[in-house]
Amino acid sequence: MNGNIGQSLRPLDLHIPLVCESAETSQRNEVINMPDMSLLTHFMVHVSGRMALHPQRKLIWQRVIPTMAAEQEYLMHLLLALAGTHALCEADSPDTNLLNSKFDQTIPEAESFSDYHRILDHHQKGLEGFRHALPEATASTAEYIFCGSILIVAFSFASLRIRALGDKGIGFHNGDSAGEPWIDWLHLVRGLGALVGEHYIALRTSRLRTLMDHPHANEHWKDFSATSPTRVFPRLRHASPQFVRFSQGAAQQISLLRDFANTLTQDFGINMEDTPSPDSYGSPNLQTIPELLREQVSTLDRLEEMYMRTLYVFQFSTSERDSSASVDIQTDLEDAAVLSWPLIISNTFILSLQQGQDVGMFGGFSYVILAHFYVILLLFEDLWYLRGAFPREIQNVHRLVEKLGDGTLMSLMEWPMAMQGE
């Protein structure tokens, strides 16, 4: 019986014109890469709808970005790397029915490393293709490069979750600086802003134009004075306690950080208007102390802007979205572009984030400022690529600052530590 069924399974003759023999042979030798197909399916089913909070941005991730990835191989590599990261990080999530059993965290450590290296291989191939595409960027290719930048940024955030798996025994470590904050991911994020500026007009009419719309990314917050402690806004009454804690402490923290910067200026006799002296701090040829302090003060301006945008959003009336109060607030924060802070801090400030024994008072202050930026990311409880990694990074900053033994710096870490809640 089964043999008769097998004999009847013959290809349909659709009367399509014949192809040349070499092309036909090539097609017959093609093999479907099942692990990659599994990753692609995982992205479509489990990841694409969880990459953004605003419904229109969700549609871009669900429809446009997969379509563009199918048109450029390097984008597909970047997309599969992101899908694999989600599968690895969310393996124990009740909302994720993994399609590939290899992403089960009950499997031996060796197989976990194998999965990680497959993800990393896709990421590296995607980066290589992205680098080749960058020098040839034109108005017609800008949207592909923009898409690649977005995928790289998402992976950069999510990479900290992979590294946090070390807490579960998988064993990822920060090289010789285990237990110290990770900084390398910030460098991957920083190219997006330059690309948008160079090809702004082309991108405004591209398939990804919705991702550039942030209606609350403005200076309207300047019309509302922030008091310390800030009153509890009505909108927060049914939201996560995390939002209330932020609203009550954010303005005060900015004031405390500025006070510390002023103290450094006075204690070291620094005239911010003077020509920098040749005395450097930390690693040689990095920057002088006055230069660093200028960067730190400038970065505090950027931090205040992000904090005040956040407090401004907290003052909104509840929207008519069909979502919980917490998701509603996070969606408005997404519209305020507060996640874009890595793009607006300077490369000079990032260079001040030295690891190992070179961290001194000024370097420690840079890390404290960074921890306060991380607090913003704690508010996005419903974005999987942010959830869970940054409490660990704040703890790492706390340990680093603790080693410096400065009481004032330690006191500046009390609020970030309270916000991360562990």
Short mmCIF file of C-alpha atoms in Angstrom, two decimals:
data_model
loop_
_atom_site.label_atom_id
_atom_site.label_comp_id
_atom_site.label_asym_id
_atom_site.label_seq_id
_atom_site.Cartn_x
_atom_site.Cartn_y
_atom_site.Cartn_z
CA MET A 1 0.00 0.00 0.00
CA ASN A 2 2.72 2.49 1.06
CA GLY A 3 4.76 1.56 -2.00
CA ASN A 4 1.85 2.43 -4.30
CA ILE A 5 1.46 5.82 -2.60
CA GLY A 6 5.16 6.51 -3.02
CA GLN A 7 5.04 5.71 -6.72
CA SER A 8 2.17 8.16 -7.22
CA LEU A 9 4.10 11.08 -5.70
CA ARG A 10 5.53 12.59 -8.86
CA PRO A 11 6.38 16.25 -9.58
CA LEU A 12 3.67 18.22 -11.34
CA ASP A 13 4.35 19.25 -14.91
CA LEU A 14 3.61 22.98 -14.93
CA HIS A 15 4.87 23.44 -18.51
CA ILE A 16 7.52 25.92 -17.43
CA PRO A 17 10.25 26.55 -20.04
CA LEU A 18 13.38 24.47 -19.44
CA VAL A 19 16.44 26.07 -17.81
CA CYS A 20 19.99 25.37 -18.86
CA GLU A 21 21.57 22.18 -17.55
CA SER A 22 24.06 23.97 -15.25
CA ALA A 23 21.30 25.98 -13.57
CA GLU A 24 19.18 22.87 -13.11
CA THR A 25 22.11 21.01 -11.54
CA SER A 26 22.79 23.93 -9.22
CA GLN A 27 19.18 24.03 -8.05
CA ARG A 28 19.15 20.29 -7.37
CA ASN A 29 22.28 20.62 -5.21
CA GLU A 30 20.84 23.40 -3.08
CA VAL A 31 20.15 22.39 0.52
CA ILE A 32 17.80 24.18 2.90
CA ASN A 33 19.66 25.31 6.01
CA MET A 34 17.20 24.09 8.62
CA PRO A 35 18.81 25.77 11.67
CA ASP A 36 18.71 29.13 9.90
CA MET A 37 15.14 28.53 8.76
CA SER A 38 14.28 27.79 12.37
CA LEU A 39 15.89 31.08 13.44
CA LEU A 40 14.00 33.00 10.76
CA THR A 41 10.71 31.43 11.83
CA HIS A 42 11.57 32.20 15.44
CA PHE A 43 12.10 35.84 14.50
CA MET A 44 8.79 36.08 12.65
CA VAL A 45 6.76 34.35 15.38
CA HIS A 46 8.43 35.38 18.62
CA VAL A 47 10.71 38.37 18.06
CA SER A 48 9.35 40.75 15.42
CA GLY A 49 6.29 41.71 17.47
CA ARG A 50 8.38 42.34 20.58
CA MET A 51 10.97 44.75 19.19
CA ALA A 52 8.93 47.91 19.73
CA LEU A 53 5.99 49.11 21.79
CA HIS A 54 4.30 51.52 19.40
CA PRO A 55 1.94 49.62 17.02
CA GLN A 56 3.30 51.31 13.90
CA ARG A 57 6.88 50.50 14.82
CA LYS A 58 5.87 46.92 15.52
CA LEU A 59 4.56 46.66 11.95
CA ILE A 60 7.92 47.83 10.63
CA TRP A 61 9.64 45.02 12.53
CA GLN A 62 7.02 42.47 11.50
CA ARG A 63 6.79 43.31 7.80
CA VAL A 64 9.36 45.76 6.47
CA ILE A 65 12.58 44.65 8.15
CA PRO A 66 12.15 40.93 7.26
CA THR A 67 11.40 41.95 3.66
CA MET A 68 14.55 44.08 3.49
CA ALA A 69 16.60 41.29 5.07
CA ALA A 70 15.48 38.98 2.26
CA GLU A 71 16.88 41.52 -0.22
CA GLN A 72 20.36 41.90 1.34
CA GLU A 73 22.32 38.92 2.67
CA TYR A 74 24.16 40.90 5.36
CA LEU A 75 20.83 42.10 6.76
CA MET A 76 19.62 38.51 6.97
CA HIS A 77 22.72 37.57 8.94
CA LEU A 78 22.08 40.44 11.37
CA LEU A 79 18.41 39.47 11.69
CA LEU A 80 19.25 35.81 12.39
CA ALA A 81 21.81 36.86 15.00
CA LEU A 82 19.13 38.88 16.76
CA ALA A 83 16.66 35.99 16.56
CA GLY A 84 19.22 33.63 18.04
CA THR A 85 19.94 36.04 20.86
CA HIS A 86 16.25 36.15 21.75
CA ALA A 87 16.03 32.36 21.62
CA LEU A 88 19.02 32.00 23.91
CA CYS A 89 17.94 34.68 26.39
CA GLU A 90 14.22 33.90 26.49
CA ALA A 91 14.50 30.11 26.55
CA ASP A 92 12.75 29.93 29.92
CA SER A 93 10.04 32.45 29.06
CA PRO A 94 6.49 31.04 29.21
CA ASP A 95 5.60 33.23 26.20
CA THR A 96 8.23 31.61 23.99
CA ASN A 97 7.68 28.14 22.58
CA LEU A 98 11.10 27.57 21.09
CA LEU A 99 11.15 26.08 17.65
CA ASN A 100 14.67 24.73 17.95
CA SER A 101 15.33 22.43 20.88
CA LYS A 102 18.99 23.41 20.82
CA PHE A 103 18.07 26.67 22.53
CA ASP A 104 16.96 24.84 25.67
CA GLN A 105 18.91 25.98 28.72
CA THR A 106 18.71 22.49 30.25
CA ILE A 107 21.17 21.18 27.65
CA PRO A 108 24.88 20.73 28.38
CA GLU A 109 27.10 23.81 28.47
CA ALA A 110 29.01 22.71 25.36
CA GLU A 111 25.85 22.88 23.26
CA SER A 112 25.01 26.29 24.71
CA PHE A 113 28.39 27.53 23.53
CA SER A 114 27.70 25.99 20.12
CA ASP A 115 24.45 27.94 19.87
CA TYR A 116 26.21 31.10 21.01
CA HIS A 117 28.92 30.71 18.37
CA ARG A 118 26.31 30.23 15.64
CA ILE A 119 24.69 33.50 16.73
CA LEU A 120 28.08 35.20 16.81
CA ASP A 121 28.94 33.85 13.35
CA HIS A 122 25.79 35.43 11.89
CA HIS A 123 26.56 38.68 13.70
CA GLN A 124 30.14 38.80 12.40
CA LYS A 125 29.10 38.00 8.83
CA GLY A 126 26.42 40.67 9.06
CA LEU A 127 28.93 43.22 10.36
CA GLU A 128 31.36 42.37 7.56
CA GLY A 129 28.70 42.92 4.92
CA PHE A 130 27.60 46.10 6.66
CA ARG A 131 31.16 47.47 6.62
CA HIS A 132 31.44 46.76 2.88
CA ALA A 133 28.14 48.53 2.23
CA LEU A 134 28.99 51.66 4.24
CA PRO A 135 31.59 53.24 1.88
CA GLU A 136 29.20 52.85 -1.05
CA ALA A 137 26.20 54.38 0.72
CA THR A 138 23.96 56.43 -1.56
CA ALA A 139 20.44 57.78 -1.31
CA SER A 140 19.19 54.55 -2.90
CA THR A 141 21.04 52.23 -0.48
CA ALA A 142 20.70 54.35 2.68
CA GLU A 143 17.58 52.53 3.88
CA TYR A 144 19.39 49.18 3.79
CA ILE A 145 22.29 50.59 5.80
CA PHE A 146 19.81 52.23 8.18
CA CYS A 147 18.10 48.86 8.59
CA GLY A 148 21.47 47.27 9.33
CA SER A 149 22.22 49.96 11.89
CA ILE A 150 18.92 49.31 13.66
CA LEU A 151 19.59 45.57 13.80
CA ILE A 152 23.11 46.20 15.11
CA VAL A 153 21.81 48.56 17.81
CA ALA A 154 19.20 46.01 18.93
CA PHE A 155 21.85 43.27 19.05
CA SER A 156 24.18 45.56 21.00
CA PHE A 157 21.58 46.07 23.72
CA ALA A 158 20.67 42.38 23.73
CA SER A 159 24.32 41.29 23.88
CA LEU A 160 24.40 42.32 27.52
CA ARG A 161 21.67 39.78 28.20
CA ILE A 162 23.79 37.03 26.66
CA ARG A 163 26.69 38.08 28.85
CA ALA A 164 24.39 38.10 31.88
CA LEU A 165 23.80 34.39 31.28
CA GLY A 166 27.10 33.96 33.10
CA ASP A 167 25.04 34.37 36.27
CA LYS A 168 23.24 31.16 35.29
CA GLY A 169 26.46 29.21 34.90
CA ILE A 170 26.89 29.35 31.13
CA GLY A 171 30.19 31.06 31.74
CA PHE A 172 30.59 34.22 29.63
CA HIS A 173 33.19 36.51 31.18
CA ASN A 174 34.62 39.97 30.53
CA GLY A 175 38.09 38.70 29.67
CA ASP A 176 40.63 39.68 32.31
CA SER A 177 38.14 42.16 33.78
CA ALA A 178 35.42 39.77 34.90
CA GLY A 179 32.80 41.51 37.03
CA GLU A 180 33.53 44.95 35.58
CA PRO A 181 31.08 46.89 33.39
CA TRP A 182 30.92 46.15 29.68
CA ILE A 183 31.65 49.17 27.49
CA ASP A 184 32.30 47.74 24.02
CA TRP A 185 28.60 47.58 23.09
CA LEU A 186 28.41 51.40 23.18
CA HIS A 187 30.80 51.67 20.23
CA LEU A 188 28.52 49.50 18.06
CA VAL A 189 25.55 51.77 18.73
CA ARG A 190 27.20 55.05 17.89
CA GLY A 191 27.23 54.97 14.07
CA LEU A 192 23.46 55.24 13.66
CA GLY A 193 23.21 58.98 14.31
CA ALA A 194 25.84 59.92 11.70
CA LEU A 195 24.09 57.84 9.04
CA VAL A 196 20.71 59.43 9.71
CA GLY A 197 22.19 62.91 9.49
CA GLU A 198 23.98 62.25 6.20
CA HIS A 199 20.98 60.70 4.42
CA TYR A 200 18.13 62.32 6.34
CA ILE A 201 16.05 63.32 3.30
CA ALA A 202 16.29 59.88 1.69
CA LEU A 203 15.42 58.13 4.94
CA ARG A 204 12.42 60.39 5.56
CA THR A 205 10.82 58.93 2.42
CA SER A 206 12.07 55.36 2.90
CA ARG A 207 10.23 52.25 4.05
CA LEU A 208 11.68 52.82 7.53
CA ARG A 209 10.51 56.42 7.92
CA THR A 210 8.16 55.50 10.79
CA LEU A 211 11.16 54.55 12.92
CA MET A 212 12.39 58.14 12.67
CA ASP A 213 9.21 59.65 14.11
CA HIS A 214 9.53 60.55 17.81
CA PRO A 215 6.84 63.16 18.55
CA HIS A 216 7.90 63.63 22.18
CA ALA A 217 11.63 64.04 21.44
CA ASN A 218 11.58 67.78 21.93
CA GLU A 219 12.24 70.49 24.50
CA HIS A 220 8.66 70.92 25.71
CA TRP A 221 9.83 69.68 29.11
CA LYS A 222 11.51 73.06 29.62
CA ASP A 223 8.06 74.60 30.06
CA PHE A 224 7.52 72.47 33.16
CA SER A 225 9.75 72.95 36.18
CA ALA A 226 10.89 69.76 37.90
CA THR A 227 10.81 69.94 41.68
CA SER A 228 12.69 67.70 44.07
CA PRO A 229 11.15 65.52 45.32
CA THR A 230 8.77 65.39 42.39
CA ARG A 231 5.09 64.95 43.14
CA VAL A 232 3.43 61.67 42.20
CA PHE A 233 1.74 62.16 38.86
CA PRO A 234 -1.81 60.76 38.52
CA ARG A 235 -0.75 58.68 35.54
CA LEU A 236 1.64 56.66 37.70
CA ARG A 237 -0.94 55.46 40.22
CA HIS A 238 -1.66 52.27 38.32
CA ALA A 239 1.80 51.85 36.80
CA SER A 240 4.89 49.99 37.94
CA PRO A 241 6.46 51.26 41.20
CA GLN A 242 9.65 51.72 39.19
CA PHE A 243 8.16 54.79 37.50
CA VAL A 244 7.22 56.31 40.86
CA ARG A 245 10.73 55.78 42.23
CA PHE A 246 12.21 57.44 39.15
CA SER A 247 9.86 60.42 39.34
CA GLN A 248 10.71 61.02 43.00
CA GLY A 249 14.48 60.86 42.62
CA ALA A 250 15.49 61.92 39.10
CA ALA A 251 15.65 65.70 39.57
CA GLN A 252 17.52 65.39 42.85
CA GLN A 253 20.10 63.05 41.28
CA ILE A 254 20.88 65.53 38.52
CA SER A 255 21.44 68.19 41.18
CA LEU A 256 23.73 65.91 43.22
CA LEU A 257 25.78 64.95 40.16
CA ARG A 258 26.24 68.60 39.21
CA ASP A 259 27.26 69.44 42.78
CA PHE A 260 29.94 66.74 42.64
CA ALA A 261 31.24 68.08 39.30
CA ASN A 262 31.46 71.56 40.83
CA THR A 263 33.30 70.14 43.84
CA LEU A 264 35.87 68.48 41.57
CA THR A 265 36.37 71.78 39.76
CA GLN A 266 37.02 73.62 43.02
CA ASP A 267 39.09 70.93 44.76
CA PHE A 268 41.46 70.55 41.82
CA GLY A 269 41.59 74.27 41.09
CA ILE A 270 40.39 73.76 37.53
CA ASN A 271 39.44 76.79 35.48
CA MET A 272 37.05 75.42 32.87
CA GLU A 273 37.93 78.31 30.55
CA ASP A 274 41.70 77.71 30.67
CA THR A 275 43.71 76.04 27.94
CA PRO A 276 44.13 72.39 29.02
CA SER A 277 47.34 71.57 30.86
CA PRO A 278 49.59 68.69 29.79
CA ASP A 279 48.74 66.73 32.93
CA SER A 280 46.70 63.72 31.92
CA TYR A 281 44.74 61.30 34.00
CA GLY A 282 44.46 57.54 33.58
CA SER A 283 45.82 56.15 30.33
CA PRO A 284 48.47 58.33 28.62
CA ASN A 285 47.35 60.56 25.75
CA LEU A 286 43.69 59.99 26.54
CA GLN A 287 42.68 63.47 27.71
CA THR A 288 43.58 66.06 30.31
CA ILE A 289 41.62 66.51 33.53
CA PRO A 290 40.00 69.80 32.42
CA GLU A 291 39.02 68.22 29.10
CA LEU A 292 37.50 65.24 30.86
CA LEU A 293 35.57 67.40 33.31
CA ARG A 294 34.18 69.44 30.42
CA GLU A 295 32.99 66.23 28.80
CA GLN A 296 31.44 65.04 32.04
CA VAL A 297 29.55 68.31 32.51
CA SER A 298 28.39 68.18 28.89
CA THR A 299 27.28 64.57 29.38
CA LEU A 300 25.35 65.61 32.48
CA ASP A 301 23.48 68.05 30.23
CA ARG A 302 22.51 65.11 28.00
CA LEU A 303 21.50 63.06 31.06
CA GLU A 304 19.32 65.89 32.35
CA GLU A 305 17.64 66.17 28.96
CA MET A 306 16.75 62.46 28.97
CA TYR A 307 15.54 62.57 32.58
CA MET A 308 13.42 65.67 32.01
CA ARG A 309 11.85 64.17 28.87
CA THR A 310 10.94 61.17 31.00
CA LEU A 311 9.38 63.28 33.75
CA TYR A 312 7.52 65.26 31.10
CA VAL A 313 5.99 62.04 29.75
CA PHE A 314 4.93 61.08 33.28
CA GLN A 315 2.78 64.24 33.37
CA PHE A 316 0.71 63.17 30.36
CA SER A 317 -2.89 62.14 30.79
CA THR A 318 -3.56 58.46 30.24
CA SER A 319 -3.81 57.72 26.53
CA GLU A 320 -6.59 55.80 24.80
CA ARG A 321 -4.31 52.90 23.88
CA ASP A 322 -5.60 49.44 24.70
CA SER A 323 -2.70 48.55 26.99
CA SER A 324 -1.71 48.53 30.64
CA ALA A 325 -0.65 51.75 32.33
CA SER A 326 3.00 50.64 32.36
CA VAL A 327 3.07 49.75 28.66
CA ASP A 328 1.24 52.97 27.84
CA ILE A 329 3.96 54.99 29.60
CA GLN A 330 6.76 52.99 28.00
CA THR A 331 5.25 53.64 24.57
CA ASP A 332 5.31 57.38 25.20
CA LEU A 333 8.89 57.09 26.45
CA GLU A 334 9.73 55.31 23.20
CA ASP A 335 8.19 58.29 21.38
CA ALA A 336 10.42 60.56 23.47
CA ALA A 337 13.51 58.76 22.10
CA VAL A 338 15.05 58.38 25.56
CA LEU A 339 16.63 55.13 24.38
CA SER A 340 18.78 57.15 21.98
CA TRP A 341 21.12 58.43 24.69
CA PRO A 342 24.11 56.33 23.52
CA LEU A 343 23.99 58.33 20.28
CA ILE A 344 24.26 61.73 21.95
CA ILE A 345 27.08 61.16 24.42
CA SER A 346 30.52 61.93 23.06
CA ASN A 347 33.18 59.45 22.07
CA THR A 348 35.55 61.33 24.38
CA PHE A 349 33.31 60.55 27.33
CA ILE A 350 33.20 56.87 26.37
CA LEU A 351 37.01 56.83 26.20
CA SER A 352 37.05 57.98 29.82
CA LEU A 353 35.43 54.70 30.83
CA GLN A 354 38.70 52.94 31.51
CA GLN A 355 38.77 49.38 32.82
CA GLY A 356 41.14 47.74 35.26
CA GLN A 357 43.57 49.55 37.52
CA ASP A 358 43.52 52.84 35.57
CA VAL A 359 40.18 53.95 37.01
CA GLY A 360 40.66 56.95 39.28
CA MET A 361 38.39 59.56 40.80
CA PHE A 362 37.48 61.15 37.46
CA GLY A 363 37.08 57.81 35.69
CA GLY A 364 34.90 56.63 38.55
CA PHE A 365 32.68 59.69 38.12
CA SER A 366 32.25 58.81 34.43
CA TYR A 367 31.04 55.36 35.46
CA VAL A 368 28.61 56.87 37.97
CA ILE A 369 27.15 59.04 35.19
CA LEU A 370 26.87 55.95 32.98
CA ALA A 371 24.99 54.09 35.72
CA HIS A 372 22.47 56.94 35.82
CA PHE A 373 21.91 56.54 32.07
CA TYR A 374 21.33 52.82 32.68
CA VAL A 375 18.50 53.73 35.06
CA ILE A 376 16.52 54.96 32.03
CA LEU A 377 16.76 51.48 30.51
CA LEU A 378 15.31 49.93 33.68
CA LEU A 379 12.00 51.64 32.89
CA PHE A 380 11.49 49.54 29.73
CA GLU A 381 10.29 46.39 31.42
CA ASP A 382 8.46 45.14 28.31
CA LEU A 383 11.32 45.25 25.81
CA TRP A 384 13.04 41.87 25.98
CA TYR A 385 16.44 43.10 24.79
CA LEU A 386 16.68 45.53 27.73
CA ARG A 387 15.13 43.41 30.44
CA GLY A 388 17.49 41.88 32.99
CA ALA A 389 20.91 43.03 31.77
CA PHE A 390 21.22 46.53 33.16
CA PRO A 391 20.62 45.76 36.84
CA ARG A 392 23.73 43.61 36.55
CA GLU A 393 25.67 46.40 34.86
CA ILE A 394 24.68 48.87 37.58
CA GLN A 395 25.91 46.37 40.17
CA ASN A 396 29.20 46.08 38.28
CA VAL A 397 29.60 49.87 38.31
CA HIS A 398 28.84 49.88 42.04
CA ARG A 399 31.58 47.31 42.70
CA LEU A 400 34.06 49.29 40.61
CA VAL A 401 33.27 52.55 42.43
CA GLU A 402 33.38 50.77 45.78
CA LYS A 403 37.01 49.81 45.11
CA LEU A 404 37.91 53.51 44.79
CA GLY A 405 36.88 54.07 48.40
CA ASP A 406 35.44 57.54 47.88
CA GLY A 407 32.41 58.12 50.09
CA THR A 408 30.83 60.79 47.90
CA LEU A 409 31.06 58.69 44.75
CA MET A 410 29.55 55.77 46.67
CA SER A 411 26.65 57.94 47.84
CA LEU A 412 25.94 58.90 44.21
CA MET A 413 25.46 55.20 43.44
CA GLU A 414 22.80 54.70 46.12
CA TRP A 415 19.90 55.76 43.90
CA PRO A 416 20.87 53.65 40.83
CA MET A 417 21.31 50.68 43.17
CA ALA A 418 17.88 51.31 44.70
CA MET A 419 16.35 51.61 41.23
CA GLN A 420 17.76 48.27 40.06
CA GLY A 421 16.21 46.73 43.15
CA GLU A 422 18.65 44.00 44.08
#
